[in-house]
């Protein structure tokens, strides 16, 4: 029961899954025991007789209802308090039957107790259904199944092979009965209304939906916790009497315009993400768990959302409770570990550098060590819990404190370390490594390689999650270097304006996000060595962190405001000018928040430095929904999360954290989904990132991107061999277009062909007046159109070889000569730094543009190609008059140049006249100012404005 007490809604503080305590019996305990002993066998016998025999006999509806009332009478349910909206007490029989559910209508009932289904069956004889959070379809069940459903654990997805149907079909197939839907999908203690399943939207168009609230007095006969059979029976049978308070609201009509939208599938929020909507035309989510019911469900429209809100608000009003955001799929709680099962007796580093201090993988845990005489860190096998020996083998080699470590995602025995000495060391954990040794002085482990290239301390190391042996390091020299680990040399350098505070790779390893002390958020196209986006981040003076949200094109950041409030931000990498929905204020605690993303459950975990709490949010509908919080009185300075392939699937562990406590021990914290672990829970364990890279080191530096293969966790559940499944390419492989490219000045190159004349003239007229130098450049570019070029049609016939040096461009031969020019390999040209000529197809490449057959064509008309054979066979025939044809576009271009020159002359003349007028007015004001030293403030302001205007015109 303790774990269910952590399911508390943040906004209201309500815990809908916490059992309601019973009133103490006191002196009446013996009487309660007597009632329980007498009623229990009677209730079991009557219930068994009805469900095993009587319900199958050809009895009438009235007889069956009488038997159900007999079952309700055994535990003392004598009184029913019924109230209907718009009907006064005692006047129900006076033509108010339309305010009650009739055959063909739908009942949306609250769900708190097994008695709910029994009472509804005794009154309406309905058809019962079971709803699930992510699908509009429902599962028809019997009365007994509906009663037992109140004792079962909540399910987010229907079981495989479940017979799901649209609610509309069930209503049409049972026109003489009412259909009951429990849209909350699970039982609560009756103190809140949970988020609804979209199942009631599947009702026929125009159907009446009656919200019905059922509450009890005493209120302790609810079953918010699964499998609470005996506590429920004791509370129900030991009381002399029980009362049911029934409230029926006015009906809500289903005004959905498109009943065909009721899908026969469901959306798996753990395996689908926002990037899927970019790959489909109808913007529907995709799922990898279509084995259940078929295609995916659609998100409710605005009109459908209004229907759900009306029903939910009606239930909340009838029950006098609140609607909360805590739902079935959000049952995740943190479980601490006893001290003897922790990693105790450690000397964790007390260095003030902002780092996580610990890193973990499925085999080992690395801890920054407080060592004298140089830097060191410890590696502890995860299975060796308890108190560590006084002396244990350390990983030594640095001459200053170790600031950060990181494990290779593809080799659990390989890691890198960064130190205050400006070095990066690579380490290999010895085979059969253990902290317990029989030697008096354990032998320290030495590095296998050293990476030197930074001039100041290295504060962060991070391996590429998709490419093998690619390492990123951030240093105090304001740079991030990308290393070829196999050669031990830096290949790329990302220059920043200040110290880098955090960095995180995208899922396919092509992009990198960094935060720095200059309060900027940068998204790097790493292999181009420049930021694709650079925007202002958190405005506070303290450190900020960033984490890439797996295969989404979203980034989560934590930081501070100017008022030192802790903030959470969600950024769209395509338009990161400001966070999506603005910054979300968390609290006013001074510790840095460390974010961690779980791709499997689509949850973001926030652990604060200096406090013992770990918040977790669910990413849904492009925003973070607060789920719950793990609270502890032991503050943490560092924390690490285990990769998904290392969690315990038999205990439904979705994440495991390792937090430092008092700089002396590390405590594991398991985040559990409370379910029975008898079978593998596929809905919370989608395929996870495995230990095989998506691309090799050479392929990655050559520009190839790929997600690493996924590991099917179900294959490991029973101890079988690991099964790898191909990763779906959801992550954006092409970076966003740069906001403001800052490419170096281009070298001397061939003049590029301009845009078409229409675009060029429009940009000229709308932009500021060009200078004389710009005019010369424009004329030069226009004239370059008539430079001799190779025939573009030949490029289509014979592909170019870009691996060989390109020969000089050959001069074209006039077509009238009757000779086909020889095709030459086109020369590579340098990219233009302007926006009109992006440097690559994705807008970020600094590499030379490759010529293509569909590039810009020259404005001159193509010369007709004459077959040499035909020219030789008819030498006496005159050639067609092509002079006028070739001269016509030249004359047109010359006219364009003349028009442009005239426009420039007029513009420059107008500017000179304006400058003269402003200068004369300024001189006059200065003369008056000299005569009258006590000039007014208005004149000073006018002089300043004139001077600024003159400066702008001259510039």
CSV table of N, CA and C in Angstrom, one decimal, residues 159-295:
chain,number,residue,atom,x,y,z
A,159,UNK,N,-5.5,-7.0,-23.4
A,159,UNK,CA,-4.7,-8.2,-23.6
A,159,UNK,C,-4.7,-8.7,-25.1
A,160,UNK,N,-3.6,-9.4,-25.5
A,160,UNK,CA,-3.6,-9.8,-26.9
A,160,UNK,C,-4.8,-10.7,-27.2
A,161,UNK,N,-5.4,-10.5,-28.3
A,161,UNK,CA,-6.5,-11.3,-28.7
A,161,UNK,C,-7.8,-10.9,-28.1
A,162,UNK,N,-7.9,-9.8,-27.4
A,162,UNK,CA,-9.1,-9.4,-26.8
A,162,UNK,C,-10.1,-9.0,-27.8
A,163,UNK,N,-11.4,-9.4,-27.7
A,163,UNK,CA,-12.4,-9.0,-28.7
A,163,UNK,C,-12.9,-7.6,-28.5
A,164,UNK,N,-12.3,-6.7,-29.2
A,164,UNK,CA,-12.6,-5.3,-29.0
A,164,UNK,C,-13.7,-4.9,-30.1
A,165,UNK,N,-14.6,-4.0,-29.8
A,165,UNK,CA,-15.6,-3.6,-30.7
A,165,UNK,C,-15.8,-2.1,-30.5
A,166,UNK,N,-16.4,-1.4,-31.5
A,166,UNK,CA,-16.8,-0.1,-31.3
A,166,UNK,C,-18.1,0.0,-30.4
A,167,UNK,N,-18.2,1.0,-29.6
A,167,UNK,CA,-19.3,1.2,-28.8
A,167,UNK,C,-20.6,1.3,-29.6
A,168,UNK,N,-20.5,1.9,-30.8
A,168,UNK,CA,-21.6,2.1,-31.7
A,168,UNK,C,-22.2,0.7,-32.1
A,169,UNK,N,-21.3,-0.2,-32.4
A,169,UNK,CA,-21.8,-1.5,-32.8
A,169,UNK,C,-22.4,-2.3,-31.6
A,170,UNK,N,-21.9,-2.1,-30.4
A,170,UNK,CA,-22.6,-2.8,-29.2
A,170,UNK,C,-24.0,-2.2,-29.0
A,171,UNK,N,-24.1,-0.9,-29.1
A,171,UNK,CA,-25.4,-0.2,-28.9
A,171,UNK,C,-26.4,-0.7,-30.0
A,172,UNK,N,-25.9,-0.8,-31.2
A,172,UNK,CA,-26.8,-1.2,-32.3
A,172,UNK,C,-27.2,-2.7,-32.2
A,173,UNK,N,-26.3,-3.5,-31.7
A,173,UNK,CA,-26.6,-4.9,-31.5
A,173,UNK,C,-27.5,-5.2,-30.3
A,174,UNK,N,-27.6,-4.3,-29.4
A,174,UNK,CA,-28.4,-4.4,-28.2
A,174,UNK,C,-29.4,-3.3,-28.1
A,175,UNK,N,-30.4,-3.2,-29.0
A,175,UNK,CA,-31.2,-2.0,-28.9
A,175,UNK,C,-32.2,-1.9,-27.7
A,176,UNK,N,-32.4,-3.1,-27.0
A,176,UNK,CA,-33.3,-3.1,-25.9
A,176,UNK,C,-32.6,-3.0,-24.6
A,177,UNK,N,-31.3,-2.7,-24.6
A,177,UNK,CA,-30.6,-2.6,-23.3
A,177,UNK,C,-29.7,-1.4,-23.2
A,178,UNK,N,-29.4,-1.0,-22.0
A,178,UNK,CA,-28.4,0.1,-21.8
A,178,UNK,C,-27.0,-0.4,-21.8
A,179,UNK,N,-26.1,0.4,-22.2
A,179,UNK,CA,-24.7,0.1,-22.3
A,179,UNK,C,-23.9,0.9,-21.2
A,180,UNK,N,-23.2,0.2,-20.4
A,180,UNK,CA,-22.4,0.9,-19.3
A,180,UNK,C,-20.9,1.0,-19.7
A,181,UNK,N,-20.3,2.1,-19.5
A,181,UNK,CA,-18.9,2.4,-19.8
A,181,UNK,C,-18.3,3.0,-18.6
A,182,UNK,N,-17.1,2.4,-18.2
A,182,UNK,CA,-16.3,3.0,-17.1
A,182,UNK,C,-15.2,3.7,-17.7
A,183,UNK,N,-15.3,5.0,-18.0
A,183,UNK,CA,-14.3,5.7,-18.8
A,183,UNK,C,-13.0,6.0,-18.0
A,184,UNK,N,-13.0,5.9,-16.7
A,184,UNK,CA,-11.7,6.1,-15.9
A,184,UNK,C,-10.8,4.9,-16.0
A,185,UNK,N,-11.3,3.7,-16.5
A,185,UNK,CA,-10.5,2.5,-16.8
A,185,UNK,C,-10.0,1.8,-15.5
A,186,UNK,N,-10.2,2.3,-14.4
A,186,UNK,CA,-9.7,1.6,-13.1
A,186,UNK,C,-10.5,2.2,-12.0
A,187,UNK,N,-10.4,1.5,-10.9
A,187,UNK,CA,-11.1,2.0,-9.7
A,187,UNK,C,-10.3,3.0,-8.9
A,188,UNK,N,-11.0,3.9,-8.2
A,188,UNK,CA,-10.3,4.9,-7.3
A,188,UNK,C,-11.0,4.9,-6.0
A,189,UNK,N,-10.6,5.7,-5.1
A,189,UNK,CA,-11.2,5.8,-3.8
A,189,UNK,C,-12.4,6.8,-3.8
A,190,UNK,N,-12.8,7.3,-4.9
A,190,UNK,CA,-13.9,8.2,-5.1
A,190,UNK,C,-13.6,9.7,-4.8
A,191,UNK,N,-12.4,10.0,-4.6
A,191,UNK,CA,-12.1,11.4,-4.2
A,191,UNK,C,-11.6,12.2,-5.4
A,192,UNK,N,-11.6,11.7,-6.6
A,192,UNK,CA,-11.2,12.4,-7.8
A,192,UNK,C,-11.7,11.7,-9.0
A,193,UNK,N,-11.7,12.4,-10.1
A,193,UNK,CA,-12.1,11.9,-11.4
A,193,UNK,C,-10.8,11.8,-12.3
A,194,UNK,N,-10.5,10.6,-12.7
A,194,UNK,CA,-9.3,10.4,-13.5
A,194,UNK,C,-9.5,10.9,-15.0
A,195,UNK,N,-8.4,11.1,-15.8
A,195,UNK,CA,-8.6,11.3,-17.2
A,195,UNK,C,-9.4,10.2,-17.9
A,196,UNK,N,-10.2,10.6,-18.9
A,196,UNK,CA,-11.1,9.6,-19.5
A,196,UNK,C,-10.4,8.9,-20.7
A,197,UNK,N,-10.9,7.7,-20.9
A,197,UNK,CA,-10.6,7.0,-22.2
A,197,UNK,C,-11.5,7.6,-23.2
A,198,UNK,N,-11.0,7.6,-24.5
A,198,UNK,CA,-11.9,8.1,-25.6
A,198,UNK,C,-13.0,7.2,-26.0
A,199,UNK,N,-13.3,6.1,-25.2
A,199,UNK,CA,-14.2,5.1,-25.6
A,199,UNK,C,-15.6,5.6,-25.8
A,200,UNK,N,-16.0,6.6,-25.0
A,200,UNK,CA,-17.4,7.0,-25.0
A,200,UNK,C,-17.6,7.8,-26.3
A,201,UNK,N,-16.6,8.2,-27.0
A,201,UNK,CA,-16.7,8.9,-28.3
A,201,UNK,C,-17.2,8.0,-29.4
A,202,UNK,N,-17.1,6.7,-29.1
A,202,UNK,CA,-17.5,5.7,-30.1
A,202,UNK,C,-19.0,5.5,-30.1
A,203,UNK,N,-19.8,6.2,-29.3
A,203,UNK,CA,-21.2,6.0,-29.2
A,203,UNK,C,-21.8,6.5,-30.5
A,204,UNK,N,-23.0,6.0,-30.9
A,204,UNK,CA,-23.6,6.5,-32.1
A,204,UNK,C,-23.9,8.0,-32.1
A,205,UNK,N,-23.9,8.7,-33.2
A,205,UNK,CA,-24.1,10.1,-33.3
A,205,UNK,C,-25.5,10.4,-32.8
A,206,UNK,N,-25.6,11.4,-31.9
A,206,UNK,CA,-26.9,11.7,-31.3
A,206,UNK,C,-27.3,10.9,-30.1
A,207,UNK,N,-26.5,9.9,-29.7
A,207,UNK,CA,-26.8,9.0,-28.6
A,207,UNK,C,-26.7,9.8,-27.3
A,208,UNK,N,-27.5,9.5,-26.3
A,208,UNK,CA,-27.5,10.1,-25.0
A,208,UNK,C,-26.5,9.4,-24.1
A,209,UNK,N,-25.6,10.2,-23.5
A,209,UNK,CA,-24.6,9.7,-22.6
A,209,UNK,C,-25.0,10.3,-21.2
A,210,UNK,N,-25.4,9.4,-20.2
A,210,UNK,CA,-25.8,9.8,-18.9
A,210,UNK,C,-24.6,9.6,-17.9
A,211,UNK,N,-24.1,10.7,-17.4
A,211,UNK,CA,-23.1,10.5,-16.3
A,211,UNK,C,-23.7,10.2,-15.0
A,212,UNK,N,-23.2,9.1,-14.4
A,212,UNK,CA,-23.8,8.6,-13.1
A,212,UNK,C,-22.7,8.5,-12.1
A,213,UNK,N,-22.8,9.1,-11.0
A,213,UNK,CA,-21.8,9.1,-9.9
A,213,UNK,C,-22.4,8.2,-8.8
A,214,UNK,N,-21.6,7.2,-8.3
A,214,UNK,CA,-21.9,6.3,-7.2
A,214,UNK,C,-20.9,6.5,-6.1
A,215,UNK,N,-21.5,6.9,-4.9
A,215,UNK,CA,-20.6,7.0,-3.7
A,215,UNK,C,-21.3,6.2,-2.6
A,216,UNK,N,-20.5,6.0,-1.6
A,216,UNK,CA,-21.0,5.1,-0.5
A,216,UNK,C,-20.8,5.7,0.9
A,217,UNK,N,-21.6,5.3,1.8
A,217,UNK,CA,-21.5,5.7,3.2
A,217,UNK,C,-21.8,4.5,4.0
A,218,UNK,N,-20.7,4.1,4.8
A,218,UNK,CA,-19.3,4.5,4.9
A,218,UNK,C,-18.6,4.4,3.6
A,219,UNK,N,-17.6,5.2,3.4
A,219,UNK,CA,-16.9,5.3,2.2
A,219,UNK,C,-15.7,4.4,2.0
A,220,UNK,N,-15.5,3.5,3.0
A,220,UNK,CA,-14.3,2.6,3.0
A,220,UNK,C,-14.5,1.3,2.2
A,221,UNK,N,-15.7,1.1,1.5
A,221,UNK,CA,-15.9,-0.1,0.7
A,221,UNK,C,-15.4,0.1,-0.7
A,222,UNK,N,-14.5,1.0,-1.0
A,222,UNK,CA,-13.9,1.2,-2.3
A,222,UNK,C,-12.7,0.3,-2.4
A,223,UNK,N,-12.3,0.1,-3.6
A,223,UNK,CA,-11.1,-0.8,-3.9
A,223,UNK,C,-10.1,-0.1,-4.8
A,224,UNK,N,-9.5,0.9,-4.3
A,224,UNK,CA,-8.5,1.6,-5.2
A,224,UNK,C,-7.2,0.7,-5.4
A,225,UNK,N,-7.0,-0.2,-4.5
A,225,UNK,CA,-5.8,-1.1,-4.6
A,225,UNK,C,-6.2,-2.4,-5.2
A,226,UNK,N,-5.5,-3.0,-6.2
A,226,UNK,CA,-5.8,-4.3,-6.7
A,226,UNK,C,-5.7,-5.4,-5.7
A,227,UNK,N,-6.5,-6.4,-5.8
A,227,UNK,CA,-6.4,-7.7,-5.0
A,227,UNK,C,-6.7,-7.4,-3.5
A,228,UNK,N,-7.4,-6.4,-3.2
A,228,UNK,CA,-7.8,-6.1,-1.8
A,228,UNK,C,-9.1,-6.8,-1.5
A,229,UNK,N,-9.1,-8.1,-1.6
A,229,UNK,CA,-10.4,-8.9,-1.4
A,229,UNK,C,-10.8,-8.9,0.0
A,230,UNK,N,-10.0,-9.3,0.9
A,230,UNK,CA,-10.4,-9.4,2.3
A,230,UNK,C,-10.7,-8.1,3.0
A,231,UNK,N,-9.9,-7.1,2.7
A,231,UNK,CA,-10.2,-5.8,3.3
A,231,UNK,C,-11.6,-5.3,2.8
A,232,UNK,N,-11.9,-5.5,1.6
A,232,UNK,CA,-13.2,-5.1,1.0
A,232,UNK,C,-14.3,-5.8,1.7
A,233,UNK,N,-14.2,-7.2,1.8
A,233,UNK,CA,-15.2,-8.0,2.4
A,233,UNK,C,-15.4,-7.6,3.9
A,234,UNK,N,-14.3,-7.3,4.6
A,234,UNK,CA,-14.5,-7.0,6.0
A,234,UNK,C,-15.2,-5.6,6.1
A,235,UNK,N,-14.8,-4.6,5.3
A,235,UNK,CA,-15.5,-3.3,5.4
A,235,UNK,C,-16.9,-3.4,5.0
A,236,UNK,N,-17.3,-4.3,4.0
A,236,UNK,CA,-18.6,-4.4,3.5
A,236,UNK,C,-19.5,-5.2,4.5
A,237,UNK,N,-19.0,-6.3,5.0
A,237,UNK,CA,-19.9,-7.2,5.8
A,237,UNK,C,-19.9,-6.9,7.3
A,238,UNK,N,-19.0,-6.2,7.8
A,238,UNK,CA,-18.9,-6.0,9.2
A,238,UNK,C,-19.7,-4.8,9.7
A,239,UNK,N,-20.3,-4.0,8.8
A,239,UNK,CA,-21.1,-2.8,9.1
A,239,UNK,C,-22.5,-3.2,9.2
A,240,UNK,N,-23.3,-2.7,10.1
A,240,UNK,CA,-24.8,-3.0,10.1
A,240,UNK,C,-25.5,-2.6,8.8
A,241,UNK,N,-25.1,-1.5,8.2
A,241,UNK,CA,-25.8,-1.1,7.0
A,241,UNK,C,-24.9,-0.2,6.2
A,242,UNK,N,-25.2,-0.2,4.9
A,242,UNK,CA,-24.4,0.6,3.9
A,242,UNK,C,-25.4,1.4,3.0
A,243,UNK,N,-25.0,2.6,2.7
A,243,UNK,CA,-25.9,3.4,1.8
A,243,UNK,C,-25.2,3.8,0.5
A,244,UNK,N,-25.9,3.7,-0.6
A,244,UNK,CA,-25.4,4.1,-1.9
A,244,UNK,C,-26.0,5.5,-2.3
A,245,UNK,N,-25.2,6.4,-2.6
A,245,UNK,CA,-25.6,7.7,-3.0
A,245,UNK,C,-25.5,7.8,-4.5
A,246,UNK,N,-26.6,7.8,-5.2
A,246,UNK,CA,-26.6,7.8,-6.7
A,246,UNK,C,-27.0,9.2,-7.2
A,247,UNK,N,-26.2,9.7,-8.1
A,247,UNK,CA,-26.5,11.0,-8.7
A,247,UNK,C,-26.4,10.8,-10.2
A,248,UNK,N,-27.5,11.2,-10.9
A,248,UNK,CA,-27.6,11.1,-12.3
A,248,UNK,C,-27.7,12.5,-12.9
A,249,UNK,N,-26.8,12.8,-13.8
A,249,UNK,CA,-26.8,14.2,-14.4
A,249,UNK,C,-27.6,14.2,-15.7
A,250,UNK,N,-27.9,15.4,-16.2
A,250,UNK,CA,-28.5,15.5,-17.5
A,250,UNK,C,-27.7,14.8,-18.6
A,251,UNK,N,-28.4,14.3,-19.6
A,251,UNK,CA,-27.7,13.6,-20.6
A,251,UNK,C,-26.8,14.5,-21.5
A,252,UNK,N,-25.7,14.0,-22.0
A,252,UNK,CA,-24.8,14.7,-22.9
A,252,UNK,C,-24.9,14.0,-24.2
A,253,UNK,N,-25.3,14.7,-25.3
A,253,UNK,CA,-25.4,14.2,-26.6
A,253,UNK,C,-24.1,14.0,-27.3
A,254,UNK,N,-23.9,12.9,-28.0
A,254,UNK,CA,-22.7,12.7,-28.8
A,254,UNK,C,-22.9,13.5,-30.1
A,255,UNK,N,-22.2,14.6,-30.2
A,255,UNK,CA,-22.3,15.5,-31.3
A,255,UNK,C,-21.1,15.3,-32.3
A,256,UNK,N,-20.4,14.2,-32.1
A,256,UNK,CA,-19.3,14.0,-33.0
A,256,UNK,C,-19.8,13.9,-34.5
A,257,UNK,N,-19.1,14.6,-35.4
A,257,UNK,CA,-19.6,14.7,-36.8
A,257,UNK,C,-19.1,13.5,-37.6
A,258,UNK,N,-18.1,12.8,-37.1
A,258,UNK,CA,-17.5,11.7,-37.9
A,258,UNK,C,-17.5,10.4,-37.1
A,259,UNK,N,-18.5,9.6,-37.0
A,259,UNK,CA,-18.5,8.4,-36.2
A,259,UNK,C,-17.5,7.4,-36.8
A,260,UNK,N,-17.2,7.5,-38.1
A,260,UNK,CA,-16.3,6.6,-38.7
A,260,UNK,C,-14.9,6.7,-38.2
A,261,UNK,N,-14.6,7.8,-37.4
A,261,UNK,CA,-13.3,8.0,-36.9
A,261,UNK,C,-13.0,7.0,-35.8
A,262,UNK,N,-14.0,6.3,-35.3
A,262,UNK,CA,-13.8,5.3,-34.2
A,262,UNK,C,-12.8,4.2,-34.8
A,263,UNK,N,-11.6,4.2,-34.3
A,263,UNK,CA,-10.6,3.3,-34.9
A,263,UNK,C,-10.7,2.0,-34.2
A,264,UNK,N,-10.1,1.0,-34.9
A,264,UNK,CA,-10.0,-0.3,-34.3
A,264,UNK,C,-8.6,-0.6,-33.8
A,265,UNK,N,-7.9,0.4,-33.4
A,265,UNK,CA,-6.6,0.2,-32.9
A,265,UNK,C,-6.3,1.1,-31.7
A,266,UNK,N,-5.1,1.1,-31.3
A,266,UNK,CA,-4.7,1.9,-30.1
A,266,UNK,C,-3.3,2.5,-30.4
A,267,UNK,N,-3.0,3.5,-29.6
A,267,UNK,CA,-1.7,4.2,-29.7
A,267,UNK,C,-0.9,3.8,-28.6
A,268,UNK,N,0.3,3.3,-28.8
A,268,UNK,CA,1.2,3.0,-27.8
A,268,UNK,C,2.1,4.2,-27.6
A,269,UNK,N,1.9,4.9,-26.4
A,269,UNK,CA,2.6,6.2,-26.2
A,269,UNK,C,4.1,5.9,-25.9
A,270,UNK,N,4.5,4.6,-25.7
A,270,UNK,CA,5.9,4.3,-25.4
A,270,UNK,C,6.7,4.1,-26.6
A,271,UNK,N,6.1,3.7,-27.7
A,271,UNK,CA,6.9,3.4,-28.9
A,271,UNK,C,6.6,4.4,-30.1
A,272,UNK,N,5.7,5.3,-29.9
A,272,UNK,CA,5.4,6.3,-30.9
A,272,UNK,C,5.9,7.7,-30.4
A,273,UNK,N,6.2,8.5,-31.3
A,273,UNK,CA,6.7,9.8,-30.9
A,273,UNK,C,6.2,10.9,-32.0
A,274,UNK,N,6.6,12.1,-31.7
A,274,UNK,CA,6.1,13.2,-32.6
A,274,UNK,C,6.7,13.1,-34.0
A,275,UNK,N,7.9,12.5,-34.1
A,275,UNK,CA,8.5,12.5,-35.4
A,275,UNK,C,7.7,11.6,-36.4
A,276,UNK,N,6.8,10.7,-35.9
A,276,UNK,CA,6.0,9.9,-36.7
A,276,UNK,C,5.0,10.7,-37.5
A,277,UNK,N,4.6,11.9,-36.9
A,277,UNK,CA,3.6,12.7,-37.6
A,277,UNK,C,4.3,13.4,-38.8
A,278,UNK,N,5.6,13.5,-38.9
A,278,UNK,CA,6.2,14.2,-40.0
A,278,UNK,C,6.3,13.2,-41.2
A,279,UNK,N,6.1,11.9,-41.0
A,279,UNK,CA,6.3,11.0,-42.0
A,279,UNK,C,5.0,10.5,-42.6
A,280,UNK,N,3.8,11.0,-42.1
A,280,UNK,CA,2.5,10.6,-42.6
A,280,UNK,C,1.7,11.8,-43.0
A,281,UNK,N,0.9,11.6,-44.0
A,281,UNK,CA,0.1,12.7,-44.5
A,281,UNK,C,-1.1,13.1,-43.7
A,282,UNK,N,-1.6,12.1,-42.9
A,282,UNK,CA,-2.8,12.4,-42.2
A,282,UNK,C,-2.5,12.8,-40.7
A,283,UNK,N,-1.2,12.9,-40.4
A,283,UNK,CA,-0.7,13.3,-39.1
A,283,UNK,C,-1.2,12.4,-38.0
A,284,UNK,N,-1.4,11.1,-38.2
A,284,UNK,CA,-1.7,10.2,-37.2
A,284,UNK,C,-0.5,9.5,-36.7
A,285,UNK,N,-0.6,9.1,-35.4
A,285,UNK,CA,0.5,8.4,-34.8
A,285,UNK,C,0.6,7.0,-35.3
A,286,UNK,N,1.8,6.5,-35.3
A,286,UNK,CA,2.1,5.1,-35.6
A,286,UNK,C,2.5,4.3,-34.4
A,287,UNK,N,2.3,3.1,-34.5
A,287,UNK,CA,2.6,2.2,-33.3
A,287,UNK,C,3.2,0.9,-33.8
A,288,UNK,N,4.1,0.4,-33.0
A,288,UNK,CA,4.7,-0.9,-33.3
A,288,UNK,C,4.0,-2.0,-32.6
A,289,UNK,N,2.9,-1.8,-32.0
A,289,UNK,CA,2.2,-2.9,-31.3
A,289,UNK,C,0.8,-3.1,-31.9
A,290,UNK,N,0.8,-3.1,-33.2
A,290,UNK,CA,-0.5,-3.3,-33.9
A,290,UNK,C,-1.0,-4.7,-33.9
A,291,UNK,N,-0.2,-5.6,-33.2
A,291,UNK,CA,-0.6,-7.0,-33.1
A,291,UNK,C,-1.9,-7.1,-32.2
A,292,UNK,N,-2.3,-6.1,-31.5
A,292,UNK,CA,-3.4,-6.2,-30.6
A,292,UNK,C,-4.7,-6.1,-31.4
A,293,UNK,N,-4.9,-4.9,-32.0
A,293,UNK,CA,-6.2,-4.7,-32.7
A,293,UNK,C,-6.1,-4.1,-34.0
A,294,UNK,N,-5.0,-3.7,-34.5
A,294,UNK,CA,-4.9,-3.2,-35.9
A,294,UNK,C,-4.3,-1.8,-35.9
A,295,UNK,N,-4.9,-0.9,-36.7
A,295,UNK,CA,-4.4,0.4,-37.0
A,295,UNK,C,-4.5,1.3,-35.8
